C-alpha positions as YAML, in Angstrom:
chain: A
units: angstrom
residues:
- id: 1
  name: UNK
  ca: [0.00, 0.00, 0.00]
- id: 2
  name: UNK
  ca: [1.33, 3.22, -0.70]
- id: 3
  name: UNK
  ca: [1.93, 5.44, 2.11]
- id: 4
  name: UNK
  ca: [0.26, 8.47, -0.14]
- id: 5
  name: UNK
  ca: [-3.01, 9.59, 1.66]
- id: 6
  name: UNK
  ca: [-5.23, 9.89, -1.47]
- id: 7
  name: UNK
  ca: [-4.76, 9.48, -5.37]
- id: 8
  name: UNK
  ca: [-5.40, 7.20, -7.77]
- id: 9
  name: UNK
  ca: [-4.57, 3.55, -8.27]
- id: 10
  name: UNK
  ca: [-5.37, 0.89, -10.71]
- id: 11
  name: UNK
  ca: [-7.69, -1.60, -10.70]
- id: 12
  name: UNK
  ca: [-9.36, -3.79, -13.13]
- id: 13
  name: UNK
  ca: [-7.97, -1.67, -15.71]
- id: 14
  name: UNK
  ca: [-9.55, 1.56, -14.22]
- id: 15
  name: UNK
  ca: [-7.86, 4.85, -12.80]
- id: 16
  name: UNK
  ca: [-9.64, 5.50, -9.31]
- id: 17
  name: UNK
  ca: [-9.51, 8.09, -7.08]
- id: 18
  name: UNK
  ca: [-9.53, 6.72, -3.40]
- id: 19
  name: UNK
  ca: [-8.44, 8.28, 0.34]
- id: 20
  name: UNK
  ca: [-6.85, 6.21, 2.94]
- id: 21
  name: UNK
  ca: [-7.14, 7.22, 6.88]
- id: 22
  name: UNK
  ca: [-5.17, 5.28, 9.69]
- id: 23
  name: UNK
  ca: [-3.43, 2.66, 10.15]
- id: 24
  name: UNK
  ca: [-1.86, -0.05, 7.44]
- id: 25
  name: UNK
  ca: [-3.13, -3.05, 6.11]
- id: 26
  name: UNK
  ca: [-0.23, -5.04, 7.80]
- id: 27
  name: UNK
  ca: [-1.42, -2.93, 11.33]
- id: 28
  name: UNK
  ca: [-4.55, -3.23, 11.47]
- id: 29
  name: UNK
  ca: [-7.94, -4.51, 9.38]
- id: 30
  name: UNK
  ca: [-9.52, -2.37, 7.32]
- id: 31
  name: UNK
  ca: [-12.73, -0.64, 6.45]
- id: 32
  name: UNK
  ca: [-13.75, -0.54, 3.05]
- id: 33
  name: UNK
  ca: [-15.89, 2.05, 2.01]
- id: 34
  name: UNK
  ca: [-18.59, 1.64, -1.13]
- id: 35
  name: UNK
  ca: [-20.26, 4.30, -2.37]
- id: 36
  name: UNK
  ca: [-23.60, 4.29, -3.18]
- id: 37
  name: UNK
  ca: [-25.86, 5.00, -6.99]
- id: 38
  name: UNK
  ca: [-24.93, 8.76, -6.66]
- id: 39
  name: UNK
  ca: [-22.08, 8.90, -4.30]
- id: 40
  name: UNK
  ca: [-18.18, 8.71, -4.67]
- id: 41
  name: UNK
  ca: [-15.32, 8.87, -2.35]
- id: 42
  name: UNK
  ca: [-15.73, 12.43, -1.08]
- id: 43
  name: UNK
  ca: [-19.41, 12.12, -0.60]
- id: 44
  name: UNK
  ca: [-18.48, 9.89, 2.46]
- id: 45
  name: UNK
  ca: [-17.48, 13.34, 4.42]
- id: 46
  name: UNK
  ca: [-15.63, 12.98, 7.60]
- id: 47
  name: UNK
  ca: [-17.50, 9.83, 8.17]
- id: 48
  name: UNK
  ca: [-14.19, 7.19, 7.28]
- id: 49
  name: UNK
  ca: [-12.25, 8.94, 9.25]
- id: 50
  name: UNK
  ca: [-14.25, 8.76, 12.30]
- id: 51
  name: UNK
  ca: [-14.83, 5.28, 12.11]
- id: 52
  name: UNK
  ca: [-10.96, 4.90, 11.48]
- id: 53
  name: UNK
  ca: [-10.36, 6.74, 14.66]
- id: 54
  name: UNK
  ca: [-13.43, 5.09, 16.79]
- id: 55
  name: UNK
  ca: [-11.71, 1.40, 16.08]
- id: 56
  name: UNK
  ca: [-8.20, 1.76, 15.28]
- id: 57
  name: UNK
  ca: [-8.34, 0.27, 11.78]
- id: 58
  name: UNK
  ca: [-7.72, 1.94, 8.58]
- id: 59
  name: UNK
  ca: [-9.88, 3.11, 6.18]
- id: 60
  name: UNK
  ca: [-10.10, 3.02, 2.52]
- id: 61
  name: UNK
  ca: [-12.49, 4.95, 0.06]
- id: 62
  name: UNK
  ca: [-12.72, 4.81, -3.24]
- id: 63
  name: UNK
  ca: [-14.99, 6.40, -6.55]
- id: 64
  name: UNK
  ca: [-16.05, 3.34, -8.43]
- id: 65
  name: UNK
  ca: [-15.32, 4.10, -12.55]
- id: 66
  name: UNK
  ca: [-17.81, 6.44, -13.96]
- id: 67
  name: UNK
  ca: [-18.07, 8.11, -10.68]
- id: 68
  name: UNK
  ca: [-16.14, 11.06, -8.52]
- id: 69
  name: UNK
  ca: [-12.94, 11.98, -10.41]
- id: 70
  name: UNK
  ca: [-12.04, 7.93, -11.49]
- id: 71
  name: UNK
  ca: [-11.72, 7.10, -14.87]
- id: 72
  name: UNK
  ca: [-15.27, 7.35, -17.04]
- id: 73
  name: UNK
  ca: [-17.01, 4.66, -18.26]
- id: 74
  name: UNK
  ca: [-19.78, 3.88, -21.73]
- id: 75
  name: UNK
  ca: [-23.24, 3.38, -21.08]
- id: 76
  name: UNK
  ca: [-25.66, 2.01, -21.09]
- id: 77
  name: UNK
  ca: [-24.67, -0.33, -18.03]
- id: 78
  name: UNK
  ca: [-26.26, -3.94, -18.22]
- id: 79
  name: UNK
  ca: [-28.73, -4.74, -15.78]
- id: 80
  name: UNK
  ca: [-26.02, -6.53, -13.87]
- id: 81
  name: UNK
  ca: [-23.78, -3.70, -13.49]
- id: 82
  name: UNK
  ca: [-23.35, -4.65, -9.61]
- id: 83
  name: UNK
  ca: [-21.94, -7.91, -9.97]
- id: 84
  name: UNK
  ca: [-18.58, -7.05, -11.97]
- id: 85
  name: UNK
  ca: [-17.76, -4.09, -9.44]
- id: 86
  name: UNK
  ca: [-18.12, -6.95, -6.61]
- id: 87
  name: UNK
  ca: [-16.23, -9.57, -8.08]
- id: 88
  name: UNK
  ca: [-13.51, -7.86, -10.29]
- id: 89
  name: UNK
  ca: [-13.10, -4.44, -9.60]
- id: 90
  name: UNK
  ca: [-13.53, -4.67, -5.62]
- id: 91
  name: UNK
  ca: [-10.99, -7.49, -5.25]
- id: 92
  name: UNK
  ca: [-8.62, -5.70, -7.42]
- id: 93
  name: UNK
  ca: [-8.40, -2.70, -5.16]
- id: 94
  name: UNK
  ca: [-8.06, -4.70, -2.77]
- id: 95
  name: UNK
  ca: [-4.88, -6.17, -4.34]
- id: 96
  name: UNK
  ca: [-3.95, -2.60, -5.44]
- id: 97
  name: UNK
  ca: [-4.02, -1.25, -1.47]
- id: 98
  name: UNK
  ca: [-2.62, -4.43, -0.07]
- id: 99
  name: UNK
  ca: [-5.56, -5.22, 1.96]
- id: 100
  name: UNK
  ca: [-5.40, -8.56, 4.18]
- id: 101
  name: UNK
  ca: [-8.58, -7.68, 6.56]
- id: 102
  name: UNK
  ca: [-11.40, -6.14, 5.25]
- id: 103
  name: UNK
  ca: [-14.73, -5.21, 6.45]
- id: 104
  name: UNK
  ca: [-16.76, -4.03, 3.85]
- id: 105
  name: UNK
  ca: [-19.32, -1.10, 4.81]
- id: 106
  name: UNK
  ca: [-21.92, -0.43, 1.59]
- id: 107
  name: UNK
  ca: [-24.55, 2.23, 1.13]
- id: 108
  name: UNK
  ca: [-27.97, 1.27, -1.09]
- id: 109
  name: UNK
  ca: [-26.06, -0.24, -4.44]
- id: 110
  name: UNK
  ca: [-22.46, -0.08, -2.31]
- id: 111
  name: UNK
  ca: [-24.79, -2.64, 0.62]
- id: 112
  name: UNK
  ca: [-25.76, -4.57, -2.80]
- id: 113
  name: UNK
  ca: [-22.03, -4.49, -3.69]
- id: 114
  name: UNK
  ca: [-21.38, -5.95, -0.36]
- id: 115
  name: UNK
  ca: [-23.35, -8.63, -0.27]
- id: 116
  name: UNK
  ca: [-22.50, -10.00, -3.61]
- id: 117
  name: UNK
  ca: [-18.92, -9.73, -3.09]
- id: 118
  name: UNK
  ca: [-19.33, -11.60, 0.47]
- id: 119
  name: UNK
  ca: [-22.03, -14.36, -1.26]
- id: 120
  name: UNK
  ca: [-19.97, -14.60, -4.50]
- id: 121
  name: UNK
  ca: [-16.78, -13.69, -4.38]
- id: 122
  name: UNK
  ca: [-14.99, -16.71, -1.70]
- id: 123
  name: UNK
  ca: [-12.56, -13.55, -0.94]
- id: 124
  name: UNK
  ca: [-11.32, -14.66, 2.48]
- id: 125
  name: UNK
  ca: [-10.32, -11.40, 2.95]
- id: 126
  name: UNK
  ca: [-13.91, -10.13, 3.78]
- id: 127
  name: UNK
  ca: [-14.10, -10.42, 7.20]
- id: 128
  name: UNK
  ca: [-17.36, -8.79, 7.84]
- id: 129
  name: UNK
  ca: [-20.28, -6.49, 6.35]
- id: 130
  name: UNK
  ca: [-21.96, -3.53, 7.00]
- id: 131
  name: UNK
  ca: [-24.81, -2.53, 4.69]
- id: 132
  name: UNK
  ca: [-26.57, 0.83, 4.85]
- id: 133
  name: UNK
  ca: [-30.21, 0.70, 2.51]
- id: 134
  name: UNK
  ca: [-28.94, -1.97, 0.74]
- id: 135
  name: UNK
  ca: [-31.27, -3.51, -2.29]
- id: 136
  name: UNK
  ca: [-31.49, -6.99, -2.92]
- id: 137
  name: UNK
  ca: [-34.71, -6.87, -5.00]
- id: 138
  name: UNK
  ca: [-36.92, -3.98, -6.73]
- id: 139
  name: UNK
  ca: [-39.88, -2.52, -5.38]
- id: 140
  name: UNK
  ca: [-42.51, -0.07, -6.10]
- id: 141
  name: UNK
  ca: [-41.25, 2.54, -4.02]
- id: 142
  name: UNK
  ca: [-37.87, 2.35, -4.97]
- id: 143
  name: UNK
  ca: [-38.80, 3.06, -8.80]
- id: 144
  name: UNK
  ca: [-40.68, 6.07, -7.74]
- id: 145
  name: UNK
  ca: [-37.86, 7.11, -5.69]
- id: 146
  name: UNK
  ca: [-35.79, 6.88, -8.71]
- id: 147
  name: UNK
  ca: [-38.68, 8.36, -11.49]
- id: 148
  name: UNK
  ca: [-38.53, 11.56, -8.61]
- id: 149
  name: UNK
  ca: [-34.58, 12.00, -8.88]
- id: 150
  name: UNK
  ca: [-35.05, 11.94, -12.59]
- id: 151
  name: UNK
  ca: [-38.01, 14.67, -12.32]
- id: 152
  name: UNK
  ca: [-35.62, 16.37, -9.97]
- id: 153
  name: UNK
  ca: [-32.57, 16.78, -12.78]
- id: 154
  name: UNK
  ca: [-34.77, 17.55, -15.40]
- id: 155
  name: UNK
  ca: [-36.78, 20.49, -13.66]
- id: 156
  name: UNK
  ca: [-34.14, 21.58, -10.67]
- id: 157
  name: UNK
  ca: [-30.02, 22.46, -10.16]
- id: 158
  name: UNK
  ca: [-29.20, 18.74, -9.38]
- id: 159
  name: UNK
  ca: [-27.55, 18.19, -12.15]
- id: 160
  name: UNK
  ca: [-25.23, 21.30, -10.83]
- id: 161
  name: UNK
  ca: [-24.84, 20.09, -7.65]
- id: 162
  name: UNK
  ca: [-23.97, 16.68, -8.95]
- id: 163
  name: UNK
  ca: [-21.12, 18.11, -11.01]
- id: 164
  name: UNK
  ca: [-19.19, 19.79, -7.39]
- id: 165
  name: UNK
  ca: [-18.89, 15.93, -6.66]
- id: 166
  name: UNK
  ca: [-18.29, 14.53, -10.15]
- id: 167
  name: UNK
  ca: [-16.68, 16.49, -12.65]
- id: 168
  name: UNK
  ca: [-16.89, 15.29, -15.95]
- id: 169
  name: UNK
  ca: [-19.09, 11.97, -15.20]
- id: 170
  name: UNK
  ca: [-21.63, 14.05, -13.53]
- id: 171
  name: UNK
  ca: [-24.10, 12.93, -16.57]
- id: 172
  name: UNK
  ca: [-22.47, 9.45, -16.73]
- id: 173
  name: UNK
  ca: [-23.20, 8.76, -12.87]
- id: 174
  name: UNK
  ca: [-26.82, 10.23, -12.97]
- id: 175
  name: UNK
  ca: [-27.58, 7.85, -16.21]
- id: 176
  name: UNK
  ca: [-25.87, 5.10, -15.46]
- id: 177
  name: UNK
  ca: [-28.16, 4.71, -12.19]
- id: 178
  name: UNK
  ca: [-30.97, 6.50, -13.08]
- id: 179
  name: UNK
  ca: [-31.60, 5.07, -16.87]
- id: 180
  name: UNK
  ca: [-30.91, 1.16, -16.21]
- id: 181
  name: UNK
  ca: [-33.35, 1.00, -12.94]
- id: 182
  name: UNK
  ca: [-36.07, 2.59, -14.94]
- id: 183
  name: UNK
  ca: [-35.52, -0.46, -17.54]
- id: 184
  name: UNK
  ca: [-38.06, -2.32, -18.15]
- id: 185
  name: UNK
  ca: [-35.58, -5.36, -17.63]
- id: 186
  name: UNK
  ca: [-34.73, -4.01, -14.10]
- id: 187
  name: UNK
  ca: [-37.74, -4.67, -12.78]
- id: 188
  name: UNK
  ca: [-37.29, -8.50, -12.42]
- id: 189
  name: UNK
  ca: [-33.22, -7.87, -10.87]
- id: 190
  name: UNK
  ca: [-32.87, -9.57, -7.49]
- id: 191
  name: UNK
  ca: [-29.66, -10.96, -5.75]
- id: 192
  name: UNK
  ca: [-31.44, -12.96, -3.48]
- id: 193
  name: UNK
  ca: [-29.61, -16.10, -4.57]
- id: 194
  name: UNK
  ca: [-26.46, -14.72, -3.50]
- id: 195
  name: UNK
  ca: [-27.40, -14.46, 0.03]
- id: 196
  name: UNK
  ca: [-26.87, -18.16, 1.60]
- id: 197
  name: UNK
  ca: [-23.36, -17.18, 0.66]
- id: 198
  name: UNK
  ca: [-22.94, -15.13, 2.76]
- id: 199
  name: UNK
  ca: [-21.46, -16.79, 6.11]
- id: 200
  name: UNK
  ca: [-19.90, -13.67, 7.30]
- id: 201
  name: UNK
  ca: [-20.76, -11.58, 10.30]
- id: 202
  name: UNK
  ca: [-23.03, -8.88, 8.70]
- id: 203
  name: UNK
  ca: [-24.72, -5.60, 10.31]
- id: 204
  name: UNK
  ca: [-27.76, -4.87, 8.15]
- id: 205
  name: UNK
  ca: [-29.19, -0.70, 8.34]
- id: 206
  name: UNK
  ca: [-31.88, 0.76, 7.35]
- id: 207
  name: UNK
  ca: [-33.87, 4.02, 7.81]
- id: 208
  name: UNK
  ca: [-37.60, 3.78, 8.64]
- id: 209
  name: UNK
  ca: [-38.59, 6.01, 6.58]
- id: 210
  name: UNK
  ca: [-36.08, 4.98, 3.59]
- id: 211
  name: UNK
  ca: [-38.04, 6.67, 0.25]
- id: 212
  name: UNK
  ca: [-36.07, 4.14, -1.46]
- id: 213
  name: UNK
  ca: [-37.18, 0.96, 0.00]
- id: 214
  name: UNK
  ca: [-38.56, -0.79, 2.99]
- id: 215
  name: UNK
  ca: [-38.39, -2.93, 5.86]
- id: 216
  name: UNK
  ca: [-38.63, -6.06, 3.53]
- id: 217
  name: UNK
  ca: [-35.34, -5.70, 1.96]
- id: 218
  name: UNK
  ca: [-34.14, -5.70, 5.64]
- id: 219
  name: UNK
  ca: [-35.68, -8.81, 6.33]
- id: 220
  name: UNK
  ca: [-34.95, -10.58, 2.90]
- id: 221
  name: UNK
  ca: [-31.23, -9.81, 3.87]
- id: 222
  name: UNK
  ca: [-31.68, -11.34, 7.51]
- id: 223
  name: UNK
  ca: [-33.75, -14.16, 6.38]
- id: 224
  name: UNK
  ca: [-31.41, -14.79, 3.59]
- id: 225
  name: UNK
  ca: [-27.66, -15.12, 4.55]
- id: 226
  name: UNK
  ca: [-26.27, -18.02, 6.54]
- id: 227
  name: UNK
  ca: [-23.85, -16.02, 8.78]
- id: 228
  name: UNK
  ca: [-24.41, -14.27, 11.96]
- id: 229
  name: UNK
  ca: [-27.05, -11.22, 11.58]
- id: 230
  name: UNK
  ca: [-27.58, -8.16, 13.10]
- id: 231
  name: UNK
  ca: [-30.75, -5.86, 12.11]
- id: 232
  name: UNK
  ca: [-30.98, -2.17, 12.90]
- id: 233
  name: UNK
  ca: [-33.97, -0.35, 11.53]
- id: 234
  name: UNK
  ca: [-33.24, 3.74, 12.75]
- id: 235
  name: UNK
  ca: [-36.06, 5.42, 13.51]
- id: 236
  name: UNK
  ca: [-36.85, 9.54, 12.20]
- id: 237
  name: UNK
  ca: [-34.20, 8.30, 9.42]
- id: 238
  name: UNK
  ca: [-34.24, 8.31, 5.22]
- id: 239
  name: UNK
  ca: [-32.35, 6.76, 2.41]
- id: 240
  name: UNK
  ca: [-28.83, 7.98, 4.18]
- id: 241
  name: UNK
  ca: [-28.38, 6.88, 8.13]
- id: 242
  name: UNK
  ca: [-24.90, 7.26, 8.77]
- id: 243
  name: UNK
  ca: [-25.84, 11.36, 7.88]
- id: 244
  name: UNK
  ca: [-29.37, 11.57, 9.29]
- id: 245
  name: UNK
  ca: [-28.63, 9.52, 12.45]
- id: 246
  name: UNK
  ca: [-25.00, 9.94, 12.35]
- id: 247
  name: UNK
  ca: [-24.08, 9.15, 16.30]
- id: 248
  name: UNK
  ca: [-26.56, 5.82, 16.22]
- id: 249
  name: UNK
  ca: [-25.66, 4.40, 13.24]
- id: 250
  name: UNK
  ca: [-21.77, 5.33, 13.78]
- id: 251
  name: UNK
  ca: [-22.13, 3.71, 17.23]
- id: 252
  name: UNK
  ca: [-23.79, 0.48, 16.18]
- id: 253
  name: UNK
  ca: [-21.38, 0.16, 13.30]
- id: 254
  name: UNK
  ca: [-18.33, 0.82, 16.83]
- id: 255
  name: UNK
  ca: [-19.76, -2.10, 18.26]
- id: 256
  name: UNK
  ca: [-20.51, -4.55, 15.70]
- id: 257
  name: UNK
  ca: [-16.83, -4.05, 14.78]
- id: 258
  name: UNK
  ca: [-15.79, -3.84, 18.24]
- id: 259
  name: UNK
  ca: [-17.10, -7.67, 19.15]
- id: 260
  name: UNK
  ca: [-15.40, -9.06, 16.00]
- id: 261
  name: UNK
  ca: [-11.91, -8.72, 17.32]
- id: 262
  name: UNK
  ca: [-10.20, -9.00, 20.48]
...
């Protein structure tokens, strides 16, 4: 691992922008931040760091390719488009950063991410999960969710305020979520058949009020893996808890990490 706070390396033949924070990979595990349909590495805030401080572990975060400042990418994205970022590009940063201990911590498609890289990908370097609104089927309410963010850039400034956070694949990001969940062949995605793969502790999050999905993906997720399970459902919270209920969620991610290790 470089010793170079932030930058780029390479991985699965992309150029992506990630941000380290503590210790090493040969100190100390580390958590491994994915970003979710919208986000990137600096969309995470302060919030890496504080978890790298709270535990003692590093912390690496990275823009997926078409996202942030990373390398761009052609659309239109299949309606698979989670599954190669979980079982090529994730392990290859992983090899790029030198990681030997990872838990993985996933918001919406970055929880999806997680789970198919822990049910798929026999990576015995996941040691853990932590998924924030993660998807593992479609429902009504998240394609509404998704028709109102496409409303939202074609009558409002989002598109500006998307471009502060990613440049010159400000209109890839926004299409390459928005445009292949609104496909008609979207509608039957699920990754429920990953899920008995997933032996792994895992800390599944959600907000009550998510506008992106509900209580059911929670319980698919719980219902589904073969690991130990925790569920948190955070009450007066949306699509994003580690922002709207920063100190619970932060805490409950402490502990869960906490009672892994000695």
């Amino acid at each position: 691992m470089s010793t170079i706070p932030e930058g780029f390396l390479t991985a699965a033949g992309h150029q992506l922008e990630y941000r380290w924070h503590g210790p090493a990979p040969k100190e100390a595990p580390t958590l491994v931040f994915l970003h979710e349909g919208l986000g990137c590495r600096d969309l995470w805030k302060d919030v890496p760091a504080d978890l790298s401080a709270r535990l003692g572990m590093g912390a690496l975060v990275y823009s997926r390719p078409g996202y942030g400042g990373s390398s761009g990418i052609t659309l239109p994205r299949s309606t698979d488009y989670l599954t190669p970022e979980a079982l090529e590009v994730l392990p290859a940063v992983l090899d790029a950063t030198g990681v030997e201990r990872a838990v993985l911590i996933g918001h919406s498609d970055g929880g999806s991410i997680a789970l198919i890289a822990a049910g798929r990908g026999e990576d015995p370097r996941i040691r853990a999960i932590v998924t924030e609104a993660a998807h593992v089927f479609v429902e009504d309410i998240t394609l509404a969710g998704i028709r109102e963010a496409r409303t939202a850039w074609e009558t409002t400034n989002l598109r500006e305020k998307l471009a502060r956070w990613h440049g010159a694949n400000t209109d890839t990001a926004f299409h390459g979520w928005n445009d292949t969940w609104l496909t008609d062949a979207y509608a039957a995605w699920t990754i429920k058949d990953v899920l008995a793969g997933v032996t792994v502790p895992a800390l599944i999050i959600q907000g009550e009020g998510d506008q992106y999905g509900t209580e059911a993906q929670v319980d698919a997720i719980v219902n589904g893996v073969s690991g130990p399970v925790e569920k948190l459902m955070v009450p007066d919270c949306g699509h994003v808890p580690h922002f709207e209920q920063r100190r619970r969620v932060l805490d409950a991610i402490t502990a869960f990490v906490d009672a892994l290790t000695p």
